[in-house]
PDB file of C-alpha atoms in Angstrom:
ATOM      1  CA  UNK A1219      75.876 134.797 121.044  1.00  0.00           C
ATOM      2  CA  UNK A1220      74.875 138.207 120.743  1.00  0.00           C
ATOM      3  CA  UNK A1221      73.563 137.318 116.766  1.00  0.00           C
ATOM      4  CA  UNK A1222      74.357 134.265 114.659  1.00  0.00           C
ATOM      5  CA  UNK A1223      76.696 135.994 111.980  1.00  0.00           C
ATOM      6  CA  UNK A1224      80.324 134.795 112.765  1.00  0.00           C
ATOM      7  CA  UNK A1225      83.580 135.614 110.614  1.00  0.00           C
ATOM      8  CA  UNK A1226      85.115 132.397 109.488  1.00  0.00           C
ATOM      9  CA  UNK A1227      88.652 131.341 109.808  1.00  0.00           C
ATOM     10  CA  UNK A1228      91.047 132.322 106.569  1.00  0.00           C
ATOM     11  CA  UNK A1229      90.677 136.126 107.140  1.00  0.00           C
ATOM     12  CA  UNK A1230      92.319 136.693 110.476  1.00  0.00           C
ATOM     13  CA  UNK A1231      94.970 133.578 110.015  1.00  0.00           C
ATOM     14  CA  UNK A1232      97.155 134.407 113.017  1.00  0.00           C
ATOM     15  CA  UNK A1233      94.918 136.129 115.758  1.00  0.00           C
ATOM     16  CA  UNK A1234      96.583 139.405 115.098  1.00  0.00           C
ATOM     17  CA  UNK A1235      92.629 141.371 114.314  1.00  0.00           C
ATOM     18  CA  UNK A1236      90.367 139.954 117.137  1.00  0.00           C
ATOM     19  CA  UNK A1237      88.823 143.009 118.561  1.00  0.00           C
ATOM     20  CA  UNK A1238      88.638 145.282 115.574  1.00  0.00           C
ATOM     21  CA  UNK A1239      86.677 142.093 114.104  1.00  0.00           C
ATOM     22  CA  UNK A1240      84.257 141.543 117.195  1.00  0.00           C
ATOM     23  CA  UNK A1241      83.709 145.995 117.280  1.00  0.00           C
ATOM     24  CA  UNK A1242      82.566 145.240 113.572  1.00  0.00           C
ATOM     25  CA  UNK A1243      79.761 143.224 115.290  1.00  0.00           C
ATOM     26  CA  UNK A1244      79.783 139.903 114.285  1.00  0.00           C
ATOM     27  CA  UNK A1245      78.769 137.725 116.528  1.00  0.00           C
ATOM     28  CA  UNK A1246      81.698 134.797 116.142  1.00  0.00           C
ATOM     29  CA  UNK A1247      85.196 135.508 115.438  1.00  0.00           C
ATOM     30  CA  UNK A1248      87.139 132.463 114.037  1.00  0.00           C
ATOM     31  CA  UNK A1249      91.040 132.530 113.816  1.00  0.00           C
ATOM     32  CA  UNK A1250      93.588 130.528 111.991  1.00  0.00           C
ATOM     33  CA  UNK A1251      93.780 127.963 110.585  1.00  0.00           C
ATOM     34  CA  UNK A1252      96.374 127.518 112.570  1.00  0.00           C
ATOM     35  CA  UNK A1253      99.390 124.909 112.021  1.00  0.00           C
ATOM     36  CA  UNK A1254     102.123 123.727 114.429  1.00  0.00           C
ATOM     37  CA  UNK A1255     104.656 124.763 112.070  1.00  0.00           C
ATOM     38  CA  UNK A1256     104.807 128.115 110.909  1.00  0.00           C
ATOM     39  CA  UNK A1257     104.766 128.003 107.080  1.00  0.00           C
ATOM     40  CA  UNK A1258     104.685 130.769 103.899  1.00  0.00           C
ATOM     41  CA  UNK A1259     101.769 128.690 102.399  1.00  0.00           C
ATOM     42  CA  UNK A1260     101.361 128.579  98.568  1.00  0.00           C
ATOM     43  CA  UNK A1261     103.637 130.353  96.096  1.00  0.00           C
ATOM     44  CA  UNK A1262     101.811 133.683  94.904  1.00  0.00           C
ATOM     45  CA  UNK A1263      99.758 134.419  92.663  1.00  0.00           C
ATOM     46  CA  UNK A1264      97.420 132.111  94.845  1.00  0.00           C
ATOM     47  CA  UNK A1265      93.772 134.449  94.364  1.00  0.00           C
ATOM     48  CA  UNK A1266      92.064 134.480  92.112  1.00  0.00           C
ATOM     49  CA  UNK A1267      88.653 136.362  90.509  1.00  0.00           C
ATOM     50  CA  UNK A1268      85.969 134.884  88.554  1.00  0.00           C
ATOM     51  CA  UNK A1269      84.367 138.383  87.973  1.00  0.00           C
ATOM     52  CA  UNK A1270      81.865 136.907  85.467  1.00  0.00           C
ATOM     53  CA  UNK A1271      80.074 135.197  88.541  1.00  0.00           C
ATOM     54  CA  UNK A1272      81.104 136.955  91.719  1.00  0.00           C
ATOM     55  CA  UNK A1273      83.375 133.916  92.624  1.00  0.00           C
ATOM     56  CA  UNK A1274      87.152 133.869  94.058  1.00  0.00           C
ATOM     57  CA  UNK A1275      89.641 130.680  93.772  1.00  0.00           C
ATOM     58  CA  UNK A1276      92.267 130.483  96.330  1.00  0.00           C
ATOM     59  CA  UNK A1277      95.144 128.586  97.042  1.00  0.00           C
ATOM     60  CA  UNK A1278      96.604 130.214 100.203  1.00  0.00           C
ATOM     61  CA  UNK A1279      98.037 126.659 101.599  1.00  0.00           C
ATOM     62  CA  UNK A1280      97.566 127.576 105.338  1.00  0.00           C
ATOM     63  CA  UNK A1281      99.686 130.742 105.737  1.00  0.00           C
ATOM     64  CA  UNK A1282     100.344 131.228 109.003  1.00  0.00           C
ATOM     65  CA  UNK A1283     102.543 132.185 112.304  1.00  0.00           C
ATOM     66  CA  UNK A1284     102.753 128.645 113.877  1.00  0.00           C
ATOM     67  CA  UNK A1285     101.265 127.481 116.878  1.00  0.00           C
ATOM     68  CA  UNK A1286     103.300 128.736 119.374  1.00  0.00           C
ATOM     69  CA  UNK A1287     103.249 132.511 118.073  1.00  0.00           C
ATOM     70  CA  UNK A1288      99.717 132.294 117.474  1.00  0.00           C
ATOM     71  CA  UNK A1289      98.832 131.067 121.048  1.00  0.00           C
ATOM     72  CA  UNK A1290     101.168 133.905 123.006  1.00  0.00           C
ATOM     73  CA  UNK A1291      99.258 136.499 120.959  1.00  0.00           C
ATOM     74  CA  UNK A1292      96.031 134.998 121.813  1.00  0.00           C
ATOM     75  CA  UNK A1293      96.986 134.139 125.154  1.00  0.00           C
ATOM     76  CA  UNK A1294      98.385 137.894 125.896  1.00  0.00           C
ATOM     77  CA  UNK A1295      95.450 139.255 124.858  1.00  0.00           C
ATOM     78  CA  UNK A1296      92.797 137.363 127.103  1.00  0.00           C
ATOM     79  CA  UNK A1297      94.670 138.034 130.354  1.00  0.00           C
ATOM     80  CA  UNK A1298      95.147 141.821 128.911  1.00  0.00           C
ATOM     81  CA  UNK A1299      91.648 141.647 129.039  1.00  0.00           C
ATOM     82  CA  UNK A1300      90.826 139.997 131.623  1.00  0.00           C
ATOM     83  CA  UNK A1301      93.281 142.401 134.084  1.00  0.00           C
ATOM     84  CA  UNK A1302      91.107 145.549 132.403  1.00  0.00           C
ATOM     85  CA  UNK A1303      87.852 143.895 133.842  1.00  0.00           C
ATOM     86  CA  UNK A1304      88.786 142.837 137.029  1.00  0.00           C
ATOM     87  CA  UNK A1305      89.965 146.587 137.623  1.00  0.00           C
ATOM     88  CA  UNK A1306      86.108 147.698 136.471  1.00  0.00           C
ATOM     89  CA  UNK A1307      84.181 144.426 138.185  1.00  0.00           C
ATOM     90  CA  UNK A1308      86.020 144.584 141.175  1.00  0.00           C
ATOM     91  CA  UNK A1309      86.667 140.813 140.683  1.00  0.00           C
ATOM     92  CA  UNK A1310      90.113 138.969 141.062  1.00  0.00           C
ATOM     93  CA  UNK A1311      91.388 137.667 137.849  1.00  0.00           C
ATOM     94  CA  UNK A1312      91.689 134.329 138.299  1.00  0.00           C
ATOM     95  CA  UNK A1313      88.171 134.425 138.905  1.00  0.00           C
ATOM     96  CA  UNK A1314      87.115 135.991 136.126  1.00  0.00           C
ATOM     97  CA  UNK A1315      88.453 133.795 134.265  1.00  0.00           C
ATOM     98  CA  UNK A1316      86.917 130.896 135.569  1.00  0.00           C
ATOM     99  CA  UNK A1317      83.267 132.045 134.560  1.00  0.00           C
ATOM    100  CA  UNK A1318      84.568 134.173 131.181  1.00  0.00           C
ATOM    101  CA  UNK A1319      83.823 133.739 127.839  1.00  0.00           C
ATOM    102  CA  UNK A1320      87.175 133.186 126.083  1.00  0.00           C
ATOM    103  CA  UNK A1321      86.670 136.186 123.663  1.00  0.00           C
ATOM    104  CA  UNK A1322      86.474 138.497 126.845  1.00  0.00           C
ATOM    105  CA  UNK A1323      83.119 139.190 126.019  1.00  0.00           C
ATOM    106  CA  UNK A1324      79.639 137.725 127.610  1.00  0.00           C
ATOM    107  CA  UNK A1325      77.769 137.511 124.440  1.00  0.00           C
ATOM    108  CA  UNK A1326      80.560 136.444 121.444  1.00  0.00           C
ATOM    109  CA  UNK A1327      82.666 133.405 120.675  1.00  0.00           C
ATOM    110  CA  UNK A1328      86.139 132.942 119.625  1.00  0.00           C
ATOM    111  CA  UNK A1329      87.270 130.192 117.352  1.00  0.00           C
ATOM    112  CA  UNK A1330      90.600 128.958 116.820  1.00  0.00           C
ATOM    113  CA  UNK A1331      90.814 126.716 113.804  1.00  0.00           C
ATOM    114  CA  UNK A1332      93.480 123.809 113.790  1.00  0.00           C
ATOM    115  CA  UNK A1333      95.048 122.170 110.705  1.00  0.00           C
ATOM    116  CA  UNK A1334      98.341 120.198 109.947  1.00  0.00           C
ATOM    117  CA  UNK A1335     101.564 121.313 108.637  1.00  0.00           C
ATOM    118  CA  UNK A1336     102.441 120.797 105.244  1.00  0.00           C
ATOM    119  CA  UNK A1337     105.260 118.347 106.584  1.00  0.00           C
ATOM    120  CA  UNK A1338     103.327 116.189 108.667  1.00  0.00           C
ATOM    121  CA  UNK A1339     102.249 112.348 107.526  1.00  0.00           C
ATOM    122  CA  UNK A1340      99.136 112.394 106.154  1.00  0.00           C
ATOM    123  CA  UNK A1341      97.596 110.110 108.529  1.00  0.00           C
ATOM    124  CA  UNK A1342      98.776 111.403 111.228  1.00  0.00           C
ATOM    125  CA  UNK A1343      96.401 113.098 114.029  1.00  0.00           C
ATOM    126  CA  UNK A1344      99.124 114.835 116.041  1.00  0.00           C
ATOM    127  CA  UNK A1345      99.311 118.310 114.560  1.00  0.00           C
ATOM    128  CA  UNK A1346      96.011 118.466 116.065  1.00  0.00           C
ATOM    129  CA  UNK A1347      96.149 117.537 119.265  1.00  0.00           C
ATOM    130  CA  UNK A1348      99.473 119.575 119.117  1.00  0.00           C
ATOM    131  CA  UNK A1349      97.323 122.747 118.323  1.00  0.00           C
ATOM    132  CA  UNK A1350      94.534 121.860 120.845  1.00  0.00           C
ATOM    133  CA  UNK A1351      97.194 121.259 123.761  1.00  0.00           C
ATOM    134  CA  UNK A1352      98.771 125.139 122.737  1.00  0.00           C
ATOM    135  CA  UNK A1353      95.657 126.900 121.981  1.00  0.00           C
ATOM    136  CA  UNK A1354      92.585 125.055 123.577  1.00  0.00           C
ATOM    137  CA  UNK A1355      92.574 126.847 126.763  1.00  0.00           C
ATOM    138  CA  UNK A1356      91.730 130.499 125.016  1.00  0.00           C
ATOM    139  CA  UNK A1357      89.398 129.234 122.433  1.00  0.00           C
ATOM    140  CA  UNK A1358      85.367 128.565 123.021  1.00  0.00           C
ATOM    141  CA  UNK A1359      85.582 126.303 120.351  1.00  0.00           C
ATOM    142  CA  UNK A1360      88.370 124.564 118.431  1.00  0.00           C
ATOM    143  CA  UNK A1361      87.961 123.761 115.324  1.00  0.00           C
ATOM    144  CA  UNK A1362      89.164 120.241 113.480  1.00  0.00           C
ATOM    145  CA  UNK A1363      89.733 121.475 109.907  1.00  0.00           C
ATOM    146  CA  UNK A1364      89.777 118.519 107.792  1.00  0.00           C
ATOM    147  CA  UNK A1365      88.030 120.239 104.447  1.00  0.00           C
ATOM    148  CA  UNK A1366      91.186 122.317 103.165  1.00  0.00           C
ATOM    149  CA  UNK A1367      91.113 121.542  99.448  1.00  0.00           C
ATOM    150  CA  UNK A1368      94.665 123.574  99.068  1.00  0.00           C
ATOM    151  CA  UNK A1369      96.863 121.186 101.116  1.00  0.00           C
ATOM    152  CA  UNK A1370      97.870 117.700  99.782  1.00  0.00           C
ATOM    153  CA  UNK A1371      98.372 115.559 103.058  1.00  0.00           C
ATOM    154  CA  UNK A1372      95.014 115.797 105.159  1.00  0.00           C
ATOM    155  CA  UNK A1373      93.891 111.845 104.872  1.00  0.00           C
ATOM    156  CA  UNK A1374      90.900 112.478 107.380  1.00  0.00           C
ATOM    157  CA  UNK A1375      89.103 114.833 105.004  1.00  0.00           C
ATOM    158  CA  UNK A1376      88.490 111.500 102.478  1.00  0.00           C
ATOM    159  CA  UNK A1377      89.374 108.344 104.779  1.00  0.00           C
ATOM    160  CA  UNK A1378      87.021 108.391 107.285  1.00  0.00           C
ATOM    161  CA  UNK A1379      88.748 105.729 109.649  1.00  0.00           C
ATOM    162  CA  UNK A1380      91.450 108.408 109.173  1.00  0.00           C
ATOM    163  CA  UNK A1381      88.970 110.851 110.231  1.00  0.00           C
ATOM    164  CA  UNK A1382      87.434 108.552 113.579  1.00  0.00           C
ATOM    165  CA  UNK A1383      91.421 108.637 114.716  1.00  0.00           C
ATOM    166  CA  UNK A1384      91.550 111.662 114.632  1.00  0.00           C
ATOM    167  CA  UNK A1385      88.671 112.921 116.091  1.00  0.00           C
ATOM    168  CA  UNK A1386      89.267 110.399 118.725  1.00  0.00           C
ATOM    169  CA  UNK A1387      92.417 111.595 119.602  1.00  0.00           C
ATOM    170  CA  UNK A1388      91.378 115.249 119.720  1.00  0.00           C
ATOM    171  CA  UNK A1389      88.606 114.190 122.007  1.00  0.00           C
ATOM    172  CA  UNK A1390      90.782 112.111 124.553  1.00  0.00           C
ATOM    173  CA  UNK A1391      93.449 114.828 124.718  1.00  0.00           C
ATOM    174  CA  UNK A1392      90.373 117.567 125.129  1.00  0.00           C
ATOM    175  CA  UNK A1393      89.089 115.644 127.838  1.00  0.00           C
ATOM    176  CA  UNK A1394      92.143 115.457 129.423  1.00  0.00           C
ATOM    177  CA  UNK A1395      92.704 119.134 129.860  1.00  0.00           C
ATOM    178  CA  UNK A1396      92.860 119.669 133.676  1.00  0.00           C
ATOM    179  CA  UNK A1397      90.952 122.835 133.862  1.00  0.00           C
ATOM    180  CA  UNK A1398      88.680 124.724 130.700  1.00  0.00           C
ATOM    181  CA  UNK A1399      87.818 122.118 128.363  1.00  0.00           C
ATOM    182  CA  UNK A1400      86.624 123.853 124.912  1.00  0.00           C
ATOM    183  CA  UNK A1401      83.652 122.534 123.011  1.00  0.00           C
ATOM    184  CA  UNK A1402      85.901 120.333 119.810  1.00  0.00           C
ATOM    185  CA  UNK A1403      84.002 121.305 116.429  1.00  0.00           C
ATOM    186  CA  UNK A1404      84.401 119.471 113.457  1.00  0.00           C
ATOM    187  CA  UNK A1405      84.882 121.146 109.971  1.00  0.00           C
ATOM    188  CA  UNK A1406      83.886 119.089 106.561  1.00  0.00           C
ATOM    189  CA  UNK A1407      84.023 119.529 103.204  1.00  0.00           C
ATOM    190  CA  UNK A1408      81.389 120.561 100.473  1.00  0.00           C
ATOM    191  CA  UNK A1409      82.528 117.921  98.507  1.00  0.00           C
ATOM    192  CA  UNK A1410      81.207 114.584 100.684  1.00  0.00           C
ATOM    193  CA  UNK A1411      78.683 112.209  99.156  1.00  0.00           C
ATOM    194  CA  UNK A1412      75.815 110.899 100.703  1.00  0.00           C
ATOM    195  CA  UNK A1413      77.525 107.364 102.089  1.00  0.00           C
ATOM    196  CA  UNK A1414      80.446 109.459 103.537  1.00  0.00           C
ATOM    197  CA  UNK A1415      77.885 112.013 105.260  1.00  0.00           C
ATOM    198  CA  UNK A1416      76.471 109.456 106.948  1.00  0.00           C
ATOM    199  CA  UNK A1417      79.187 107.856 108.245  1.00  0.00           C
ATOM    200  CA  UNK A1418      80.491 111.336 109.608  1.00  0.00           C
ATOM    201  CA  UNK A1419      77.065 112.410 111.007  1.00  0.00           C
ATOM    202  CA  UNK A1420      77.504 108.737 113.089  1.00  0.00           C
ATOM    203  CA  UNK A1421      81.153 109.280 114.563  1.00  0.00           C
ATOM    204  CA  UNK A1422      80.239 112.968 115.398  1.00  0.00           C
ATOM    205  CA  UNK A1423      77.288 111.274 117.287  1.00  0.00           C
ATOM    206  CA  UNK A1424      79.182 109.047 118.631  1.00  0.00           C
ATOM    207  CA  UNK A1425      82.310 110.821 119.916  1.00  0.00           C
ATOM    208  CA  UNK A1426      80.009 113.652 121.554  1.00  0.00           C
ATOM    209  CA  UNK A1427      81.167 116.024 118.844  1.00  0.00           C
ATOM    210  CA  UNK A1428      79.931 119.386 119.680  1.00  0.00           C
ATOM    211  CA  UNK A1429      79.606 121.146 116.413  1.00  0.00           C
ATOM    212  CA  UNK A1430      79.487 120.603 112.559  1.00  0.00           C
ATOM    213  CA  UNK A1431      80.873 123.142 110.222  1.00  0.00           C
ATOM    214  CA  UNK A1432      79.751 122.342 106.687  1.00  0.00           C
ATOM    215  CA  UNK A1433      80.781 124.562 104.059  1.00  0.00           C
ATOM    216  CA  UNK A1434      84.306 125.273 103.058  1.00  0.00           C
ATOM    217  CA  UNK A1435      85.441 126.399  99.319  1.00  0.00           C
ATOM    218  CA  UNK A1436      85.328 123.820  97.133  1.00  0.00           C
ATOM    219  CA  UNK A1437      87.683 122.299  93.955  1.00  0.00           C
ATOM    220  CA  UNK A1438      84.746 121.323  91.858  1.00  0.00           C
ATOM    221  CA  UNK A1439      83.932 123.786  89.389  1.00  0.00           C
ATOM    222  CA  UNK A1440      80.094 123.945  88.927  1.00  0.00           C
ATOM    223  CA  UNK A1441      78.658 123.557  85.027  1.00  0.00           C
ATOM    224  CA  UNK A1442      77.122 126.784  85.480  1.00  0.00           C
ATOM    225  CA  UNK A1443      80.275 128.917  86.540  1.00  0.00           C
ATOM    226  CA  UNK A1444      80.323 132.115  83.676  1.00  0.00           C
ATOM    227  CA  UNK A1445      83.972 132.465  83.216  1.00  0.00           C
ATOM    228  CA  UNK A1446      85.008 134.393  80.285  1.00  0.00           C
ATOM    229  CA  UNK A1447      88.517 135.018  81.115  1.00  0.00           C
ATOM    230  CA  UNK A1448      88.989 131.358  81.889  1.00  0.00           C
ATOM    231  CA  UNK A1449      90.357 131.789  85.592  1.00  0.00           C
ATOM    232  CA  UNK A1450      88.445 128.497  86.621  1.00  0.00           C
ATOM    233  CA  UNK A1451      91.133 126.438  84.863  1.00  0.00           C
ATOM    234  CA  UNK A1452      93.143 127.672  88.009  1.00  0.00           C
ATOM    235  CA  UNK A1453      93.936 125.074  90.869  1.00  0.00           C
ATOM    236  CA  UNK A1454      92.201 126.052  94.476  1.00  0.00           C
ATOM    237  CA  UNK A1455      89.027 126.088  96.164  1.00  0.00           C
ATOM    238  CA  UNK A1456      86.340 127.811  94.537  1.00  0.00           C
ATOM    239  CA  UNK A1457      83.942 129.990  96.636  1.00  0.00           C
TER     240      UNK A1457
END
């Protein structure tokens, strides 16, 4: 990476901002979440400011295009890409793209964050091997998104034998990509005790996880939040 400050998913939702965000420097670019479904996420007003203490509650509920209209975007715009530099490199495409970051760029990483539809069974892992199966080939890292505090059917995020199925999954249908195989990074909660950290630290050992993402927003309100106007009483996750 060319520097270790990446965007994180929930700005660009639907892929639609990639290289403004990368010519703004950052060293990471990390789209969605992205759902198989598309869906209109939470009914507005869903943000929220807490201008007493510099904080922000949202409730966005995964807004976003759906899988398959997030992955032609994405898609077009790595072979667009691509075709520009094999005119400059001299190189064919198809190799190119065999040695090419999937950002199009030598030194940055693109993300593509995967969560479930709001319709899906809660303990079900297939929205996300759905989204790694549509969008894993032009990500360098997809994302498991377990942590959203705004959605209501996400088991793995508190079961964690919910959580080893799932990661499981993801990992068998990653390793059964026939070509580019993307590095499968898991994203938890703030909200995990000690016991439960454990426990995930061990399965990510175990299933050759590649990454950790740690933070998200949280739906805890601290005792020290200043809140004058009382906005904390609102439902969301609290950066």
């Amino acid at each position: 990476m060319s520097n270790p400050v990446g965007l994180a998913a929930g700005f660009d939702k639907n892929g639609e901002a990639i290289d403004s965000l990368f010519g703004l420097g950052f060293g990471a670019v990390e789209v969605g979440s992205i759902t198989p479904q598309a869906q209109a996420g939470n009914p507005k007003p869903r943000l929220f400011r807490i201008e007493d203490s510099s904080a922000v509650i949202n409730r966005m509920g995964l807004n976003n295009d759906g899988a398959q209209v997030c992955a032609d975007r994405i898609r077009s715009r790595f072979w667009r890409l691509l075709a520009s530099q094999s005119k400059q490199q001299g190189e064919t495409v198809a190799s190119l793209a065999r040695s090419v970051n999937r950002s199009a760029h030598a030194d940055r990483l693109l993300g593509i964050n995967l969560s479930k539809s709001k319709t899906s069974a809660s303990d079900s892992h297939a929205d996300y091997v759905d989204g790694l199966q549509r969008l894993g080939a032009y990500a360098d890292y997809v994302v498991v998104n377990v942590s959203c505090p705004n959605v209501k059917n996400i088991a793995a995020g508190a079961d964690v034998a919910v959580l080893e199925e799932t990661v499981a999954a993801v990992v068998r249908a990653r390793n059964n990509m026939p070509d580019y195989r993307p590095p499968v990074v898991l994203k938890i909660g703030p909200d995990n005790d000690a016991d439960q950290l454990r426990l995930i630290a061990q399965l990510a050992i175990d299933y050759r996880i590649d990454g950790i993402i740690a933070t998200n927003t949280t739906p805890s309100r601290p005792a020290g939040l200043v809140d004058s106007a009382g906005v904390a009483k609102e439902a969301g996750g609290l950066s």
